[in-house]
Amino acid sequence: MKNLSLIQLFEQVKSRNPYETEFHHAVEEVLNSLEPLFEVEPKWLKSGVLERIVEPERLIHFRVSWVDDGGIVRVNRGFRVQFNSALGPYKGGLRFHPSVRPSIIKFLGFEQCFKNALTGLPMGGGKGGSDFDPKGKSDGEIMRFCQAFMSELYRHIGSDIDVPAGDMGVGAREIGYLYGMYKKLSNVHAQGVLTGKSINYGGSLVRTQATGYGLVYFVENMLKDKNEDFKGKRVIVSGSGNVSIYAIEKAQELGALVVACSDSNGTIVDERGLDLALIKEIKEIKRERIQRYCDVHPNAIYHADSSALYDVACDIALPCATQGEIQIEQAQQLFKNGCRFVAEGANMPSSLEAIQFFLSNDVYFGPAKAANAGGVATSGLEMSQNSLRLNWTFEEVDQRLHAIMDQIYVQAKQTAIAYKDPNNLVMGSNIASFKRLAEAMLAQGVL
Ligand code: NDP
Ligand code: 2IT
């Protein structure tokens, strides 16, 4: 960062949000890449928009008390950040993971504002969650926790106010329990209040697949620009959750050889190509460890280390697990082993240093807020179907998702070209989304 007022603003963000390193990272990345815009359009620096954009409109922090199967009272923390409503109702997922704290929720909420702007749909930015750890909990405990969480959250959300969805640790099962409790407390069957619902009570087809499929549609565009495609490419995917599974599925469908994935305990490498039906059974149905893969495929190799994934040679790397998984060492390792495309299915998996390394070594890089926007975009399509009280077919939703991902790529690429750094999709995405958001904020006055 060279511009003095940006430096001062960033210093202020750091001192107002002490120790919130993930939030600082997200803000720094955006401010950094907006500099070329401000050189051409300095009006934004004096508009007051930047000072407001880094400050959430509202941050809700609440106690969640529930009783476990042993009759013991447990207390967790719940959060919802309602970051920016200039473009529409707050929209963004809920994360249940022990690492959840204000810095995590704020970085995710901040990113979400820009991501949602890129989709072109009328959605503001929000995020929420809890430090509740769903691992090892019974179905009854998950249900009671979700009910306790919603017993506070319900007063803050609504189809035209704030529309949560899933994120890590929150899938269709949790959304079902949350929705049931919302309905009971509010006495309203307002389907548009949550997305990621099951199909039989207002969910959208393709929402389950959307983030992974969308990521692969985005990478198809990146490859096309270099006159390449997925056929025969070696791909590695971190994680083995919702985003990873459907990224693997679509990449395989397009002819890629996906050789490795992981979970928080370790990495699986299967040189013959991953058996996705087995991964779905282990992770979606049995909720077990990825290591079980080797019980069925003894030829596959298991490393008891998640970051071993990044030692596997590949053409394309898709980090789809969590923030911070690609530090400079992993970036260098990927490059050394011949990786030429990296696209982020997870939110903020790459450190700033790693991103800089990719950009300066000609590794074509697709940043999270563009590459993983397919999930929230399809949530937007679910909201549309709920308002219409209609269900679109799988093909119709998939086509719309595909068109949105293509359109996000074009925006990011054309903006990168316009600001004379054609392969910098980080800058392209940040400038394009900032302009949409900032113009809406300016039009609505100082609030
Ligand atoms: P899930 O909870 O379904 O899956 C998360 C996966 O990541 C699990 O396999 C988990 O393993 C693994 N994981 C967690 N920590 C690590 C780690 N340190 N190293 C390796 N693997 C790890 O979450 P999602 O798939 O929904 O979300 C994944 C990422 O994608 C998150 O960053 C999320 O914010 C982002 N995202 C999600 C969207 C969605 O629609 N769901 C939309 C856009 C982005 P384990 O089972 O061991 O915990
Ligand atoms: O990070 C994300 O974009 C999500 N977890 C999806 C949010 C949503 O509202 O579908």
Coordinates of C-alpha atoms and ligand atoms in Angstrom, one line a residue:
M1 CA 0.0 0.0 0.0
K2 CA 1.4 3.4 -1.0
N3 CA -1.5 5.8 -0.7
L4 CA -1.3 7.7 2.6
S5 CA -5.0 7.8 3.3
L6 CA -5.3 4.1 2.7
I7 CA -2.4 3.4 5.0
Q8 CA -4.0 5.5 7.7
L9 CA -7.3 3.8 7.2
F10 CA -5.7 0.4 7.5
E11 CA -3.9 1.5 10.7
Q12 CA -7.2 2.6 12.1
V13 CA -8.8 -0.8 11.3
K14 CA -6.0 -2.6 13.1
S15 CA -6.2 -0.4 16.2
R16 CA -10.0 -0.6 16.3
N17 CA -10.0 -4.4 15.9
P18 CA -7.0 -5.5 17.9
Y19 CA -5.7 -9.0 17.4
E20 CA -8.3 -9.8 14.7
T21 CA -5.7 -11.0 12.2
E22 CA -8.0 -12.7 9.8
F23 CA -10.1 -9.6 9.6
H24 CA -7.0 -7.4 9.0
H25 CA -5.9 -9.8 6.2
A26 CA -9.2 -9.5 4.4
V27 CA -9.3 -5.7 4.7
E28 CA -5.6 -5.4 3.6
E29 CA -6.1 -7.5 0.5
V30 CA -9.1 -5.3 -0.6
L31 CA -7.5 -1.9 0.2
N32 CA -4.3 -3.0 -1.5
S33 CA -5.9 -3.9 -4.8
L34 CA -8.1 -0.8 -4.9
E35 CA -5.2 1.5 -5.2
P36 CA -5.2 1.5 -9.1
L37 CA -8.9 2.5 -9.0
F38 CA -8.2 5.4 -6.7
E39 CA -5.5 6.7 -9.0
V40 CA -8.1 7.0 -11.8
E41 CA -11.1 7.9 -9.6
P42 CA -9.8 9.7 -6.5
K43 CA -13.3 10.7 -5.6
W44 CA -13.7 7.5 -3.7
L45 CA -11.0 8.4 -1.2
K46 CA -13.0 11.5 -0.2
S47 CA -16.5 10.0 -0.3
G48 CA -16.4 8.4 3.2
V49 CA -17.4 5.1 1.6
L50 CA -14.2 3.3 2.6
E51 CA -14.4 4.3 6.2
R52 CA -17.9 2.9 6.3
I53 CA -17.3 -0.2 4.3
V54 CA -14.7 -1.6 6.8
E55 CA -17.2 -1.2 9.7
P56 CA -20.0 -3.7 10.1
E57 CA -23.5 -2.2 10.4
R58 CA -24.2 -4.5 13.3
L59 CA -22.5 -7.2 15.2
I60 CA -24.6 -9.5 17.4
H61 CA -23.0 -11.7 20.0
F62 CA -25.1 -14.0 22.1
R63 CA -25.0 -16.9 24.6
V64 CA -26.2 -20.3 23.4
S65 CA -27.0 -22.7 26.3
W66 CA -28.0 -26.3 25.6
V67 CA -28.1 -29.7 27.4
D68 CA -25.9 -32.5 26.1
D69 CA -26.8 -36.2 26.0
G70 CA -25.3 -36.7 29.5
G71 CA -27.5 -34.0 31.0
I72 CA -24.7 -31.5 31.3
V73 CA -25.4 -27.8 30.5
R74 CA -23.1 -26.5 27.7
V75 CA -22.5 -22.9 26.9
N76 CA -21.4 -21.7 23.4
R77 CA -21.0 -18.3 21.8
G78 CA -23.2 -17.3 18.9
F79 CA -22.5 -14.5 16.4
R80 CA -24.1 -12.8 13.5
V81 CA -22.4 -9.9 11.7
Q82 CA -24.8 -7.8 9.5
F83 CA -22.0 -6.2 7.6
N84 CA -23.5 -4.2 4.7
S85 CA -27.1 -3.9 3.4
A86 CA -26.6 -1.5 0.5
L87 CA -27.3 -4.1 -2.1
G88 CA -30.1 -6.1 -0.4
P89 CA -30.9 -8.0 2.8
Y90 CA -27.8 -9.3 4.6
K91 CA -26.9 -12.7 3.2
G92 CA -24.2 -15.2 4.2
G93 CA -23.7 -18.5 5.9
L94 CA -23.4 -19.8 9.4
R95 CA -20.3 -21.6 10.5
F96 CA -20.1 -24.1 13.4
H97 CA -16.5 -24.7 14.2
P98 CA -14.5 -24.4 17.5
S99 CA -12.3 -21.7 15.8
V100 CA -15.2 -19.3 15.4
R101 CA -14.6 -15.9 17.1
P102 CA -15.3 -12.3 16.0
S103 CA -12.2 -12.0 13.8
I104 CA -13.4 -15.1 11.7
I105 CA -17.0 -13.9 11.5
K106 CA -15.9 -10.4 10.5
F107 CA -13.5 -11.5 7.8
L108 CA -16.1 -13.8 6.4
G109 CA -18.8 -11.1 6.5
F110 CA -16.5 -8.5 4.9
E111 CA -15.6 -10.9 2.1
Q112 CA -19.2 -11.8 1.6
C113 CA -20.2 -8.1 0.9
F114 CA -17.9 -8.1 -2.2
K115 CA -18.6 -11.7 -3.2
N116 CA -22.4 -11.0 -3.2
A117 CA -21.8 -7.8 -5.2
L118 CA -20.0 -9.8 -7.9
T119 CA -23.0 -12.2 -8.3
G120 CA -25.1 -9.2 -9.6
L121 CA -28.0 -10.4 -7.4
P122 CA -29.7 -8.1 -4.8
M123 CA -27.9 -9.4 -1.7
G124 CA -26.0 -7.5 1.1
G125 CA -23.3 -9.2 3.2
G126 CA -23.5 -11.0 6.5
K127 CA -22.1 -14.0 8.3
G128 CA -22.6 -15.9 11.5
G129 CA -21.9 -19.0 13.5
S130 CA -20.8 -20.5 16.7
D131 CA -17.7 -22.0 18.4
F132 CA -19.8 -25.2 18.8
D133 CA -18.0 -28.2 17.5
P134 CA -20.3 -30.6 15.7
K135 CA -17.7 -33.4 15.6
G136 CA -18.7 -36.4 17.7
K137 CA -22.1 -34.9 18.6
S138 CA -25.2 -37.1 18.4
D139 CA -28.1 -36.1 16.1
G140 CA -30.1 -35.1 19.2
E141 CA -27.3 -32.8 20.4
I142 CA -27.1 -31.2 17.0
M143 CA -30.8 -30.6 17.0
R144 CA -30.9 -29.1 20.5
F145 CA -27.9 -26.9 19.7
C146 CA -29.6 -25.6 16.5
Q147 CA -32.8 -24.9 18.4
A148 CA -30.9 -23.0 21.1
F149 CA -29.0 -21.0 18.6
M150 CA -32.2 -20.1 16.7
S151 CA -33.9 -19.1 19.9
E152 CA -31.8 -15.9 19.9
L153 CA -31.1 -15.5 16.2
Y154 CA -34.7 -15.6 15.0
R155 CA -35.3 -12.0 16.3
H156 CA -32.6 -10.7 14.0
I157 CA -33.4 -12.4 10.7
G158 CA -36.1 -12.5 8.0
S159 CA -36.6 -12.9 4.3
D160 CA -36.2 -9.1 3.7
I161 CA -33.8 -8.5 6.7
D162 CA -31.1 -11.2 6.9
V163 CA -31.0 -14.6 5.2
P164 CA -28.5 -17.1 6.7
A165 CA -27.4 -20.4 5.0
G166 CA -24.7 -23.0 5.6
D167 CA -21.0 -22.9 5.8
M168 CA -18.5 -25.2 7.6
G169 CA -20.3 -27.6 9.9
V170 CA -23.7 -26.4 8.7
G171 CA -25.4 -28.4 6.0
A172 CA -29.0 -29.4 5.1
R173 CA -29.5 -31.2 8.4
E174 CA -28.6 -28.2 10.5
I175 CA -30.6 -25.8 8.2
G176 CA -33.6 -28.1 8.7
Y177 CA -33.4 -27.9 12.5
L178 CA -32.8 -24.1 12.4
Y179 CA -35.7 -23.6 10.0
G180 CA -38.1 -25.7 12.1
M181 CA -37.3 -23.6 15.2
Y182 CA -37.6 -20.3 13.3
K183 CA -41.1 -21.4 12.2
K184 CA -42.1 -22.4 15.6
L185 CA -41.0 -19.2 17.3
S186 CA -42.2 -16.8 14.6
N187 CA -45.3 -18.7 13.6
V188 CA -44.5 -17.8 10.0
H189 CA -43.7 -20.3 7.3
A190 CA -41.4 -17.7 5.6
Q191 CA -39.3 -19.9 3.4
G192 CA -37.1 -17.1 2.3
V193 CA -35.6 -16.7 5.8
L194 CA -32.9 -19.4 5.3
T195 CA -31.3 -21.0 2.2
G196 CA -29.8 -24.4 1.8
K197 CA -33.1 -26.0 2.8
S198 CA -34.2 -29.5 1.7
I199 CA -36.1 -29.6 -1.6
N200 CA -39.3 -30.7 0.1
Y201 CA -39.8 -27.5 2.0
G202 CA -38.6 -24.8 -0.3
G203 CA -35.0 -25.6 -1.0
S204 CA -33.4 -25.2 -4.5
L205 CA -32.0 -28.0 -6.6
V206 CA -28.3 -27.5 -7.2
R207 CA -27.7 -25.6 -3.9
T208 CA -25.9 -28.6 -2.5
Q209 CA -23.6 -28.8 -5.5
A210 CA -23.4 -25.1 -6.2
T211 CA -20.2 -23.9 -4.6
G212 CA -18.1 -26.9 -6.0
Y213 CA -19.7 -26.8 -9.4
G214 CA -19.5 -23.0 -9.6
L215 CA -15.8 -23.2 -8.7
V216 CA -15.1 -25.6 -11.6
Y217 CA -17.2 -23.4 -14.0
F218 CA -15.0 -20.5 -12.9
V219 CA -11.8 -22.5 -13.5
E220 CA -13.1 -23.6 -16.9
N221 CA -13.0 -19.9 -17.8
M222 CA -9.5 -19.5 -16.5
L223 CA -8.4 -22.5 -18.5
K224 CA -10.2 -21.3 -21.7
D225 CA -8.2 -18.1 -21.5
K226 CA -5.0 -20.1 -21.7
N227 CA -6.4 -22.3 -24.5
E228 CA -6.7 -25.3 -22.1
D229 CA -9.4 -27.4 -20.5
F230 CA -9.9 -29.9 -17.7
K231 CA -9.3 -33.0 -19.9
G232 CA -6.4 -35.1 -18.5
K233 CA -5.4 -32.4 -16.0
R234 CA -4.1 -33.6 -12.6
V235 CA -6.2 -31.9 -9.9
I236 CA -5.8 -31.8 -6.1
V237 CA -8.7 -30.6 -3.8
S238 CA -8.2 -29.8 -0.1
G239 CA -10.9 -30.9 2.3
S240 CA -13.7 -33.5 1.7
G241 CA -16.7 -31.5 2.8
N242 CA -19.5 -29.9 0.8
V243 CA -17.4 -27.7 -1.4
S244 CA -14.7 -30.2 -2.1
I245 CA -17.0 -33.1 -2.9
Y246 CA -18.9 -31.2 -5.7
A247 CA -15.7 -29.6 -7.0
I248 CA -14.3 -33.2 -7.4
E249 CA -17.5 -34.4 -9.0
K250 CA -17.6 -31.7 -11.7
A251 CA -13.9 -31.8 -12.4
Q252 CA -14.1 -35.5 -12.9
E253 CA -17.1 -35.0 -15.2
L254 CA -15.1 -32.7 -17.3
G255 CA -12.3 -35.3 -17.7
A256 CA -9.9 -34.3 -14.9
L257 CA -7.9 -36.8 -12.9
V258 CA -8.5 -35.8 -9.3
V259 CA -5.7 -37.5 -7.3
A260 CA -5.9 -36.1 -3.8
C261 CA -8.1 -34.7 -1.1
S262 CA -7.9 -34.3 2.7
D263 CA -9.7 -33.6 6.0
S264 CA -8.5 -31.9 9.2
N265 CA -6.5 -35.1 10.1
G266 CA -4.8 -36.1 6.9
T267 CA -4.5 -36.5 3.1
I268 CA -5.5 -39.2 0.7
V269 CA -3.6 -39.7 -2.5
D270 CA -5.0 -42.1 -5.1
E271 CA -3.1 -42.1 -8.3
R272 CA -5.8 -43.9 -10.2
G273 CA -8.2 -41.1 -9.5
L274 CA -10.4 -40.6 -6.4
D275 CA -13.4 -42.8 -5.8
L276 CA -16.0 -40.1 -5.2
A277 CA -18.9 -42.4 -4.3
L278 CA -16.8 -43.8 -1.5
I279 CA -15.8 -40.3 -0.3
K280 CA -19.5 -39.3 -0.2
E281 CA -20.3 -42.4 1.8
I282 CA -17.5 -41.7 4.3
K283 CA -18.1 -38.0 4.7
E284 CA -21.7 -37.3 3.9
I285 CA -23.4 -40.4 5.2
K286 CA -21.2 -41.9 7.9
R287 CA -19.5 -38.6 8.9
E288 CA -16.2 -40.4 9.4
R289 CA -12.5 -39.7 8.8
I290 CA -11.1 -39.7 5.3
Q291 CA -8.5 -42.2 6.4
R292 CA -11.3 -44.9 6.0
Y293 CA -10.8 -44.5 2.2
C294 CA -7.8 -46.9 2.5
D295 CA -9.9 -49.6 4.0
V296 CA -11.5 -50.0 0.6
H297 CA -8.6 -48.9 -1.6
P298 CA -5.4 -50.2 0.0
N299 CA -3.4 -48.9 -2.9
A300 CA -4.2 -45.3 -1.9
I301 CA -1.7 -43.6 0.4
Y302 CA -2.7 -41.8 3.6
H303 CA -0.6 -39.1 5.2
A304 CA -1.5 -38.1 8.7
D305 CA -1.0 -34.5 7.8
S306 CA -3.5 -32.2 6.0
S307 CA -0.8 -30.0 4.4
A308 CA 0.8 -33.1 2.8
L309 CA -1.8 -32.4 0.1
Y310 CA 0.3 -29.6 -1.2
D311 CA 3.2 -31.8 -1.8
V312 CA 1.3 -33.8 -4.5
A313 CA 2.2 -32.8 -8.0
C314 CA -0.7 -31.3 -10.0
D315 CA -1.7 -28.9 -12.8
I316 CA -4.6 -27.4 -10.8
A317 CA -5.0 -26.9 -7.1
L318 CA -8.4 -26.2 -5.6
P319 CA -8.2 -25.3 -1.8
C320 CA -11.7 -26.0 -0.5
A321 CA -11.1 -26.6 3.2
T322 CA -10.4 -23.5 5.4
Q323 CA -8.6 -20.2 5.8
G324 CA -4.8 -20.1 5.9
E325 CA -4.1 -23.5 4.5
I326 CA -1.8 -22.1 1.8
Q327 CA 1.1 -20.3 3.3
I328 CA 4.2 -19.3 1.3
E329 CA 5.7 -22.7 1.8
Q330 CA 2.7 -24.5 0.3
A331 CA 2.6 -22.0 -2.6
Q332 CA 6.3 -22.5 -3.4
Q333 CA 5.8 -26.3 -3.2
L334 CA 2.9 -26.2 -5.6
F335 CA 4.9 -24.1 -8.1
K336 CA 7.9 -26.3 -7.8
N337 CA 5.7 -29.4 -8.6
G338 CA 4.3 -27.7 -11.8
C339 CA 1.0 -26.3 -10.6
R340 CA -0.2 -23.5 -12.9
F341 CA -3.8 -22.9 -11.8
V342 CA -5.0 -22.2 -8.3
A343 CA -8.6 -21.3 -7.5
E344 CA -10.1 -20.9 -4.0
G345 CA -13.2 -22.8 -3.1
A346 CA -12.7 -22.0 0.6
N347 CA -12.7 -18.5 2.0
M348 CA -9.3 -16.9 2.3
P349 CA -7.3 -20.2 2.1
S350 CA -4.2 -18.4 0.8
S351 CA -2.0 -16.0 2.8
L352 CA -1.3 -12.6 1.2
E353 CA 2.3 -13.7 0.7
A354 CA 1.2 -16.8 -1.1
I355 CA -1.2 -14.8 -3.4
Q356 CA 1.7 -12.4 -4.2
F357 CA 3.9 -15.4 -5.0
F358 CA 1.3 -16.9 -7.4
L359 CA 0.8 -13.5 -9.1
S360 CA 4.5 -12.9 -9.6
N361 CA 5.2 -16.5 -10.8
D362 CA 2.6 -16.7 -13.5
V363 CA 0.4 -19.2 -11.5
Y364 CA -3.1 -18.2 -12.7
F365 CA -5.0 -17.4 -9.5
G366 CA -8.8 -17.4 -8.9
P367 CA -9.6 -15.5 -5.7
A368 CA -12.3 -16.8 -3.3
K369 CA -14.8 -14.0 -3.6
A370 CA -15.1 -14.7 -7.3
A371 CA -14.3 -18.4 -7.6
N372 CA -16.6 -19.6 -4.8
A373 CA -19.5 -17.3 -5.3
G374 CA -21.6 -20.1 -6.8
G375 CA -22.9 -21.1 -3.4
V376 CA -24.3 -17.8 -2.4
A377 CA -25.5 -17.1 -6.0
T378 CA -27.6 -20.3 -5.9
S379 CA -28.8 -19.2 -2.5
G380 CA -30.0 -16.0 -4.3
L381 CA -31.8 -18.3 -6.8
E382 CA -33.4 -20.2 -3.9
M383 CA -34.7 -16.8 -2.6
S384 CA -36.1 -16.0 -6.0
Q385 CA -37.9 -19.4 -6.2
N386 CA -39.2 -18.9 -2.6
S387 CA -40.7 -15.5 -3.6
L388 CA -42.2 -16.9 -6.7
R389 CA -43.4 -20.0 -4.8
L390 CA -42.1 -22.1 -7.7
N391 CA -39.3 -24.7 -8.1
W392 CA -37.0 -24.6 -11.1
T393 CA -35.6 -27.8 -12.5
F394 CA -32.0 -28.9 -11.8
E395 CA -31.0 -28.0 -15.4
E396 CA -32.5 -24.5 -15.1
V397 CA -30.8 -23.7 -11.8
D398 CA -27.5 -25.2 -13.1
Q399 CA -27.7 -23.1 -16.3
R400 CA -28.3 -19.9 -14.3
L401 CA -25.4 -20.8 -11.9
H402 CA -23.1 -21.4 -14.9
A403 CA -24.1 -18.1 -16.5
I404 CA -23.5 -16.2 -13.2
M405 CA -20.0 -17.8 -12.8
D406 CA -19.1 -16.9 -16.5
Q407 CA -20.3 -13.4 -15.8
I408 CA -18.2 -13.1 -12.6
Y409 CA -15.2 -14.3 -14.5
V410 CA -15.7 -11.8 -17.4
Q411 CA -16.2 -8.9 -14.9
A412 CA -13.0 -9.8 -13.0
K413 CA -11.0 -10.4 -16.2
Q414 CA -12.2 -7.2 -18.0
T415 CA -11.5 -5.1 -14.9
A416 CA -8.0 -6.6 -14.6
I417 CA -7.4 -5.8 -18.3
A418 CA -8.8 -2.2 -17.9
Y419 CA -6.4 -1.6 -14.9
K420 CA -3.5 -3.0 -16.9
D421 CA -2.7 -6.2 -15.0
P422 CA -4.6 -8.7 -17.1
N423 CA -3.9 -11.8 -15.0
N424 CA -4.6 -10.2 -11.7
L425 CA -8.1 -11.5 -10.9
V426 CA -7.7 -10.4 -7.3
M427 CA -7.5 -6.8 -8.3
G428 CA -10.2 -7.3 -11.0
S429 CA -12.7 -8.9 -8.5
N430 CA -12.0 -6.3 -5.8
I431 CA -12.3 -3.3 -8.1
A432 CA -15.5 -4.6 -9.9
S433 CA -17.3 -5.5 -6.6
F434 CA -16.2 -2.4 -4.8
K435 CA -17.6 -0.2 -7.5
R436 CA -21.0 -1.8 -7.4
L437 CA -21.2 -1.7 -3.6
A438 CA -19.7 1.8 -3.3
E439 CA -22.1 3.3 -5.9
A440 CA -25.1 1.8 -4.1
M441 CA -23.8 3.1 -0.7
L442 CA -23.2 6.6 -2.2
A443 CA -26.7 6.7 -3.8
Q444 CA -28.3 5.9 -0.4
G445 CA -26.6 8.7 1.5
V446 CA -24.6 8.6 4.7
L447 CA -26.0 5.9 6.9
Ligands
NDP1 P1 -17.7 -28.6 5.4 O1 -17.8 -28.5 6.9 O2 -18.7 -29.3 4.6 O3 -16.3 -29.2 5.0 C1 -15.1 -28.7 5.5 C2 -14.0 -29.7 5.1 O4 -12.7 -29.1 5.3 C3 -14.0 -31.0 5.9 O5 -13.6 -32.0 5.1 C4 -13.0 -30.7 7.0 O6 -12.4 -31.8 7.5 C5 -12.0 -30.0 6.2 N1 -11.0 -29.2 7.0 C6 -11.3 -28.4 8.0 N2 -10.1 -27.8 8.5 C7 -9.1 -28.4 7.7 C8 -7.7 -28.3 7.7 N3 -7.1 -27.5 8.6 N4 -7.0 -29.0 6.8 C9 -7.7 -29.8 5.9 N5 -9.0 -30.0 5.9 C10 -9.7 -29.3 6.8 O7 -17.5 -27.1 4.9 P2 -17.7 -26.5 3.4 O8 -17.3 -27.4 2.4 O9 -19.1 -25.9 3.4 O10 -16.8 -25.2 3.5 C11 -15.4 -25.3 3.1 C12 -14.9 -23.9 2.8 O11 -15.6 -23.4 1.7 C13 -15.0 -22.9 4.0 O12 -13.9 -22.0 3.9 C14 -16.3 -22.2 3.6 O13 -16.3 -20.9 4.2 C15 -16.1 -22.1 2.1 N6 -17.4 -21.9 1.4 C16 -18.5 -22.7 1.6 C17 -19.6 -22.5 0.9 C18 -20.8 -23.3 1.0 O14 -21.8 -23.1 0.3 N7 -20.8 -24.3 1.9 C19 -19.7 -21.3 -0.1 C20 -18.5 -20.6 -0.3 C21 -17.4 -20.9 0.4 P3 -13.0 -32.5 8.9 O15 -14.1 -33.3 8.5 O16 -11.9 -33.2 9.5 O17 -13.5 -31.3 9.8
2IT2 O1 -19.1 -18.3 2.0 C1 -20.2 -18.4 1.4 O2 -20.4 -17.7 0.4 C2 -21.2 -19.3 1.9 N1 -21.0 -20.0 3.0 C3 -22.6 -19.4 1.3 C4 -23.5 -18.3 1.9 C5 -24.9 -18.4 1.4 O3 -25.7 -17.5 1.8 O4 -25.3 -19.3 0.6

